[in-house]
Coordinates of C-alpha atoms and ligand atoms in Angstrom, one line a residue:
M1 CA 21.7 -81.1 81.0
I2 CA 23.3 -82.9 78.2
K3 CA 19.3 -84.3 76.8
K4 CA 18.2 -80.6 77.2
T5 CA 20.8 -79.2 75.2
L6 CA 20.0 -81.4 72.6
I7 CA 16.0 -80.8 72.4
S8 CA 17.2 -77.1 72.3
T9 CA 19.4 -78.3 69.8
L10 CA 16.0 -79.6 67.9
L11 CA 14.4 -76.7 68.7
L12 CA 16.2 -74.9 66.8
L13 CA 17.3 -77.0 63.7
G14 CA 13.6 -77.3 63.4
T15 CA 12.7 -73.9 63.3
N16 CA 15.7 -72.9 61.3
A17 CA 14.6 -75.0 58.3
L18 CA 10.8 -73.8 58.4
S19 CA 11.9 -69.8 58.7
N20 CA 13.2 -69.3 54.8
I21 CA 11.5 -66.0 54.2
N22 CA 11.4 -65.7 50.2
V23 CA 12.7 -62.1 49.7
T24 CA 12.6 -61.0 46.4
T25 CA 14.7 -57.4 45.7
T26 CA 14.5 -55.1 42.5
I27 CA 18.2 -53.5 41.4
Y28 CA 21.8 -55.0 42.7
P29 CA 22.8 -53.4 45.1
L30 CA 19.7 -54.5 47.3
Y31 CA 20.0 -58.1 45.8
N32 CA 23.8 -57.7 47.3
I33 CA 22.8 -56.3 51.0
A34 CA 20.5 -58.9 51.3
K35 CA 22.5 -62.1 50.0
E36 CA 25.5 -60.7 52.5
V37 CA 23.0 -60.9 55.1
G38 CA 20.4 -62.9 55.0
T39 CA 23.0 -65.9 53.4
D40 CA 21.5 -69.7 53.4
K41 CA 18.5 -68.2 55.9
I42 CA 15.9 -66.5 53.0
K43 CA 15.4 -67.4 50.2
L44 CA 16.3 -64.9 47.6
N45 CA 15.3 -63.7 43.9
N46 CA 16.4 -60.6 42.4
L47 CA 13.9 -59.8 39.6
I48 CA 15.8 -57.3 37.4
P49 CA 18.3 -60.6 35.9
F50 CA 22.1 -60.2 35.5
G51 CA 23.4 -58.6 32.6
I52 CA 20.8 -56.2 31.3
E53 CA 20.3 -52.6 32.3
A54 CA 18.5 -51.8 35.1
H55 CA 16.3 -48.9 33.4
G56 CA 14.9 -50.6 30.9
F57 CA 13.8 -53.0 32.9
D58 CA 9.5 -54.8 32.7
P59 CA 8.4 -57.6 34.6
I60 CA 7.0 -61.0 32.6
A61 CA 4.7 -63.6 33.4
K62 CA 8.0 -65.7 35.3
D63 CA 8.3 -61.7 37.6
M64 CA 4.4 -62.5 38.2
A65 CA 4.4 -66.1 39.5
I66 CA 8.1 -64.4 41.8
L67 CA 6.1 -62.3 43.3
S68 CA 2.8 -63.7 44.0
K69 CA 4.8 -66.5 46.5
T70 CA 7.3 -63.5 47.7
D71 CA 7.0 -62.7 52.0
L72 CA 9.4 -59.1 50.9
L73 CA 9.5 -57.9 48.1
I74 CA 12.2 -55.0 48.7
S75 CA 11.6 -51.9 45.8
S76 CA 14.6 -49.2 45.2
G77 CA 12.0 -47.1 44.5
D78 CA 9.4 -45.7 42.2
L79 CA 11.6 -43.8 40.4
M80 CA 14.1 -47.3 39.3
E81 CA 10.3 -49.1 39.1
P82 CA 7.7 -47.7 37.4
W83 CA 5.6 -50.8 36.7
K84 CA 5.9 -51.7 40.3
N85 CA 2.4 -50.2 41.7
K86 CA 0.4 -51.6 39.2
I87 CA 1.4 -55.0 39.0
V88 CA 1.4 -55.0 43.3
S89 CA -2.1 -54.0 43.4
S90 CA -3.2 -56.3 40.5
L91 CA -1.5 -59.2 42.2
K92 CA -2.6 -57.4 46.5
I93 CA 1.0 -58.4 48.2
E94 CA 0.9 -53.9 49.2
N95 CA 1.3 -55.6 52.5
K96 CA 4.3 -57.8 51.0
V97 CA 6.6 -54.1 49.5
F98 CA 9.3 -52.0 51.4
D99 CA 10.3 -49.4 49.7
M100 CA 14.3 -48.6 50.5
S101 CA 14.3 -45.2 49.2
K102 CA 11.9 -43.9 52.4
H103 CA 15.4 -45.1 54.2
V104 CA 17.4 -43.5 53.1
K105 CA 18.7 -39.9 52.3
L106 CA 17.6 -38.4 48.7
I107 CA 19.1 -35.3 46.9
E108 CA 17.4 -33.9 43.7
I109 CA 19.4 -34.3 40.1
E110 CA 20.8 -31.5 39.0
E111 CA 18.9 -30.2 35.9
K112 CA 21.8 -29.9 33.0
N113 CA 21.8 -32.5 29.7
H114 CA 18.4 -33.6 31.1
N115 CA 15.8 -31.8 28.9
E116 CA 16.9 -34.2 25.7
H117 CA 15.0 -37.1 27.1
D118 CA 11.3 -35.5 27.8
H119 CA 10.5 -37.9 25.7
E120 CA 11.3 -40.7 26.8
K121 CA 8.3 -40.5 29.4
D122 CA 8.3 -44.2 31.2
H123 CA 11.2 -43.4 33.3
N124 CA 9.1 -41.0 35.5
H125 CA 11.2 -38.1 35.0
N126 CA 8.9 -36.1 36.0
S127 CA 10.2 -36.1 40.2
N128 CA 13.7 -34.5 40.4
I129 CA 14.6 -36.8 42.6
D130 CA 17.8 -39.2 41.9
P131 CA 17.5 -42.2 41.9
H132 CA 20.6 -43.5 42.2
Y133 CA 21.2 -43.4 46.1
W134 CA 23.2 -45.9 46.5
V135 CA 26.2 -45.0 45.6
S136 CA 26.9 -43.3 48.3
L137 CA 28.3 -45.5 50.4
N138 CA 27.0 -43.7 53.6
N139 CA 23.6 -44.4 52.5
Y140 CA 24.9 -48.2 51.3
I141 CA 25.6 -48.5 55.2
L142 CA 22.0 -47.6 55.7
M143 CA 20.3 -49.5 53.3
T144 CA 22.5 -52.4 54.7
K145 CA 21.3 -51.5 58.9
V146 CA 17.9 -51.1 57.5
I147 CA 17.5 -54.9 55.6
T148 CA 19.0 -56.0 58.2
Q149 CA 16.3 -54.7 60.7
L150 CA 13.6 -55.5 58.4
F151 CA 14.6 -59.6 57.8
I152 CA 15.2 -59.5 62.3
E153 CA 11.0 -58.2 62.3
K154 CA 10.0 -61.2 59.4
D155 CA 12.5 -63.4 60.7
P156 CA 13.7 -62.7 64.4
V157 CA 14.4 -67.0 64.7
N158 CA 17.8 -65.8 62.9
K159 CA 17.7 -62.5 64.9
D160 CA 21.4 -63.4 66.2
I161 CA 22.7 -64.5 62.5
Y162 CA 21.3 -61.7 60.6
K163 CA 23.5 -59.5 63.2
E164 CA 26.5 -61.1 62.9
N165 CA 26.1 -61.5 59.3
S166 CA 25.7 -57.4 59.3
D167 CA 28.5 -56.6 61.3
K168 CA 30.7 -58.6 58.4
Y169 CA 29.5 -56.4 56.4
L170 CA 29.4 -53.2 57.6
Q171 CA 33.2 -53.7 58.7
K172 CA 33.9 -54.0 54.8
I173 CA 31.8 -51.4 53.3
E174 CA 33.0 -48.9 56.2
A175 CA 36.7 -49.7 55.5
L176 CA 36.6 -48.7 51.9
K177 CA 34.5 -45.8 52.8
I178 CA 38.3 -45.2 54.9
K179 CA 39.3 -45.7 51.6
Y180 CA 37.4 -43.5 49.6
D181 CA 37.2 -40.2 51.9
T182 CA 40.9 -40.9 52.2
S183 CA 42.1 -41.1 48.3
L184 CA 39.6 -37.9 47.3
N185 CA 41.3 -35.7 49.5
S186 CA 43.5 -34.4 47.6
C187 CA 42.2 -34.2 43.8
K188 CA 43.2 -31.4 41.2
N189 CA 40.5 -31.6 38.9
K190 CA 37.5 -32.4 40.0
K191 CA 35.2 -33.4 37.5
I192 CA 33.6 -36.1 36.1
L193 CA 32.7 -37.0 32.2
V194 CA 29.9 -40.5 32.6
N195 CA 27.6 -41.7 30.6
H196 CA 24.1 -41.5 32.5
N197 CA 23.1 -39.0 35.7
A198 CA 24.2 -42.1 38.2
F199 CA 26.8 -40.4 40.4
G200 CA 25.3 -37.6 41.5
Y201 CA 25.1 -39.2 45.3
F202 CA 29.3 -39.4 44.8
A203 CA 29.4 -36.3 43.5
D204 CA 27.4 -34.5 46.2
E205 CA 29.5 -36.1 48.9
Y206 CA 32.4 -35.3 47.6
D207 CA 32.7 -32.5 46.1
V208 CA 33.0 -33.3 42.5
K209 CA 31.3 -32.0 39.2
Q210 CA 28.9 -34.5 37.5
Y211 CA 28.4 -34.3 33.5
S212 CA 27.3 -37.1 31.4
I213 CA 26.4 -37.3 27.7
S214 CA 22.5 -39.0 28.2
G215 CA 20.9 -37.7 31.3
L216 CA 18.9 -39.5 33.6
T217 CA 18.6 -42.6 31.1
P218 CA 21.5 -44.7 29.8
E219 CA 20.6 -45.6 26.2
S220 CA 19.4 -42.0 25.4
K221 CA 21.3 -40.2 22.4
P222 CA 22.3 -37.3 22.9
S223 CA 22.4 -34.6 19.8
A224 CA 25.4 -34.0 17.6
K225 CA 25.0 -30.3 19.1
V226 CA 24.6 -32.0 22.6
V227 CA 28.2 -33.8 21.3
S228 CA 30.0 -31.5 20.6
E229 CA 29.5 -29.9 23.4
L230 CA 30.3 -32.1 24.8
I231 CA 33.6 -33.0 22.8
D232 CA 34.5 -28.7 24.3
L233 CA 33.6 -29.1 28.0
V234 CA 36.8 -32.6 28.2
K235 CA 38.9 -29.6 26.7
N236 CA 38.5 -27.1 28.2
E237 CA 37.7 -28.4 31.6
K238 CA 40.1 -30.5 31.1
I239 CA 38.7 -33.4 31.5
N240 CA 41.4 -37.0 30.9
T241 CA 38.6 -39.5 30.9
V242 CA 35.4 -40.2 29.4
F243 CA 33.8 -42.8 31.3
F244 CA 31.2 -45.8 29.7
E245 CA 29.6 -48.2 31.3
E246 CA 28.8 -51.5 30.8
F247 CA 24.8 -52.2 29.8
A248 CA 24.5 -49.5 27.7
S249 CA 26.5 -48.7 24.7
P250 CA 30.0 -46.9 24.5
K251 CA 29.9 -45.0 21.1
V252 CA 29.0 -41.7 21.9
A253 CA 31.5 -42.6 24.9
Q254 CA 34.4 -43.3 22.0
T255 CA 33.5 -40.5 19.9
I256 CA 33.9 -38.2 22.1
A257 CA 37.2 -39.3 22.9
K258 CA 38.7 -40.0 20.0
A259 CA 37.6 -36.3 19.2
A260 CA 38.7 -34.7 22.5
N261 CA 41.8 -37.6 22.5
V262 CA 41.6 -38.3 25.5
K263 CA 40.8 -42.4 27.0
I264 CA 37.9 -44.3 27.5
D265 CA 37.3 -45.9 30.6
T266 CA 34.2 -47.7 32.5
L267 CA 32.7 -47.0 35.6
R268 CA 29.8 -48.7 36.6
P269 CA 27.1 -47.3 38.7
A270 CA 27.0 -50.4 40.1
E271 CA 22.9 -50.8 39.0
N272 CA 23.4 -54.2 38.0
I273 CA 26.1 -56.5 37.1
S274 CA 26.3 -59.5 35.1
K275 CA 26.4 -63.5 35.7
I276 CA 29.4 -64.7 36.1
E277 CA 30.8 -61.8 38.3
N278 CA 28.4 -62.5 40.3
E279 CA 29.1 -66.2 40.1
K280 CA 32.5 -65.5 41.6
G281 CA 31.5 -63.8 43.9
Y282 CA 32.4 -60.2 42.8
G283 CA 29.9 -57.6 43.6
Y284 CA 29.0 -54.4 44.8
L285 CA 31.7 -53.4 47.2
E286 CA 34.0 -55.1 44.1
I287 CA 32.4 -52.6 42.0
M288 CA 33.2 -49.2 44.3
E289 CA 36.7 -50.8 44.6
D290 CA 37.5 -50.5 41.2
N291 CA 35.7 -47.1 40.2
L292 CA 38.1 -45.6 42.9
E293 CA 41.6 -46.9 41.5
K294 CA 39.2 -44.9 38.3
L295 CA 38.3 -41.4 39.9
K296 CA 41.5 -41.4 41.1
F297 CA 43.3 -41.2 37.9
A298 CA 40.3 -39.2 36.3
M299 CA 40.2 -36.4 39.1
D300 CA 44.0 -37.1 39.0
C301 CA 44.0 -37.2 42.9
K302 CA 47.3 -38.5 45.0
Ligands
LIG1 ZN1 21.0 -45.4 36.0

């Protein structure tokens, strides 16, 4: 009996060592989920380097090498990754691509503040779909379940480990979701001015009005006329905070906040984090938790 157990343990260990799947993710939230669910059972690469503004990413030779070896490319969708289809077909890895945007609930973007950026062709603005679906905790829960299922299909030997990791992570996400729900049900001024239109899913779920400085892409510069309209908006709508984000210039937000005499603060769309944050284990949930505190202040919630 002991001998049999030993043999099956050895067999299991052997299979485990061989079953490391090579997973590549594009944007940070996908990486964070894959890291939590896959742990050391997968070899994980995030294509978009830490610390850069995710919308502006374009793969280089090193990324092509990573992609050519991957067993699974988890993509956020064509809107954030306009470069994807061409590269995937040139590397002939079509059957390894998993498009997460086809598995979550998508909403359309409001067109306001958007006509300014028609020249930004490389961000695929033809569609009205808002690509930032991960700022919804409901979608993030869905994404976690989908990635768990995906890993189990690709690597059934480690099914129990993926399932256990996933359940642990889902509990944390769901606890944060309850915190959001209870914290945001009694706010006096549900209006936010953010750097770019990245919080539409959050706004939709919590009945918040989102205004943005630069439309759908973080680095677009609004005209002087738009800036002056935004200053009036802050004053008229009694907005107490102008939000900027880590990986884009805060200059316009500073100008507006100064002119309207209100606070300036960061609100992070979780599109990326810095390398140091990732090493420290700071991730999507911590970003969302920090965001919540700032939102509570900005929207005057109890
Ligand atoms: Zn964005």
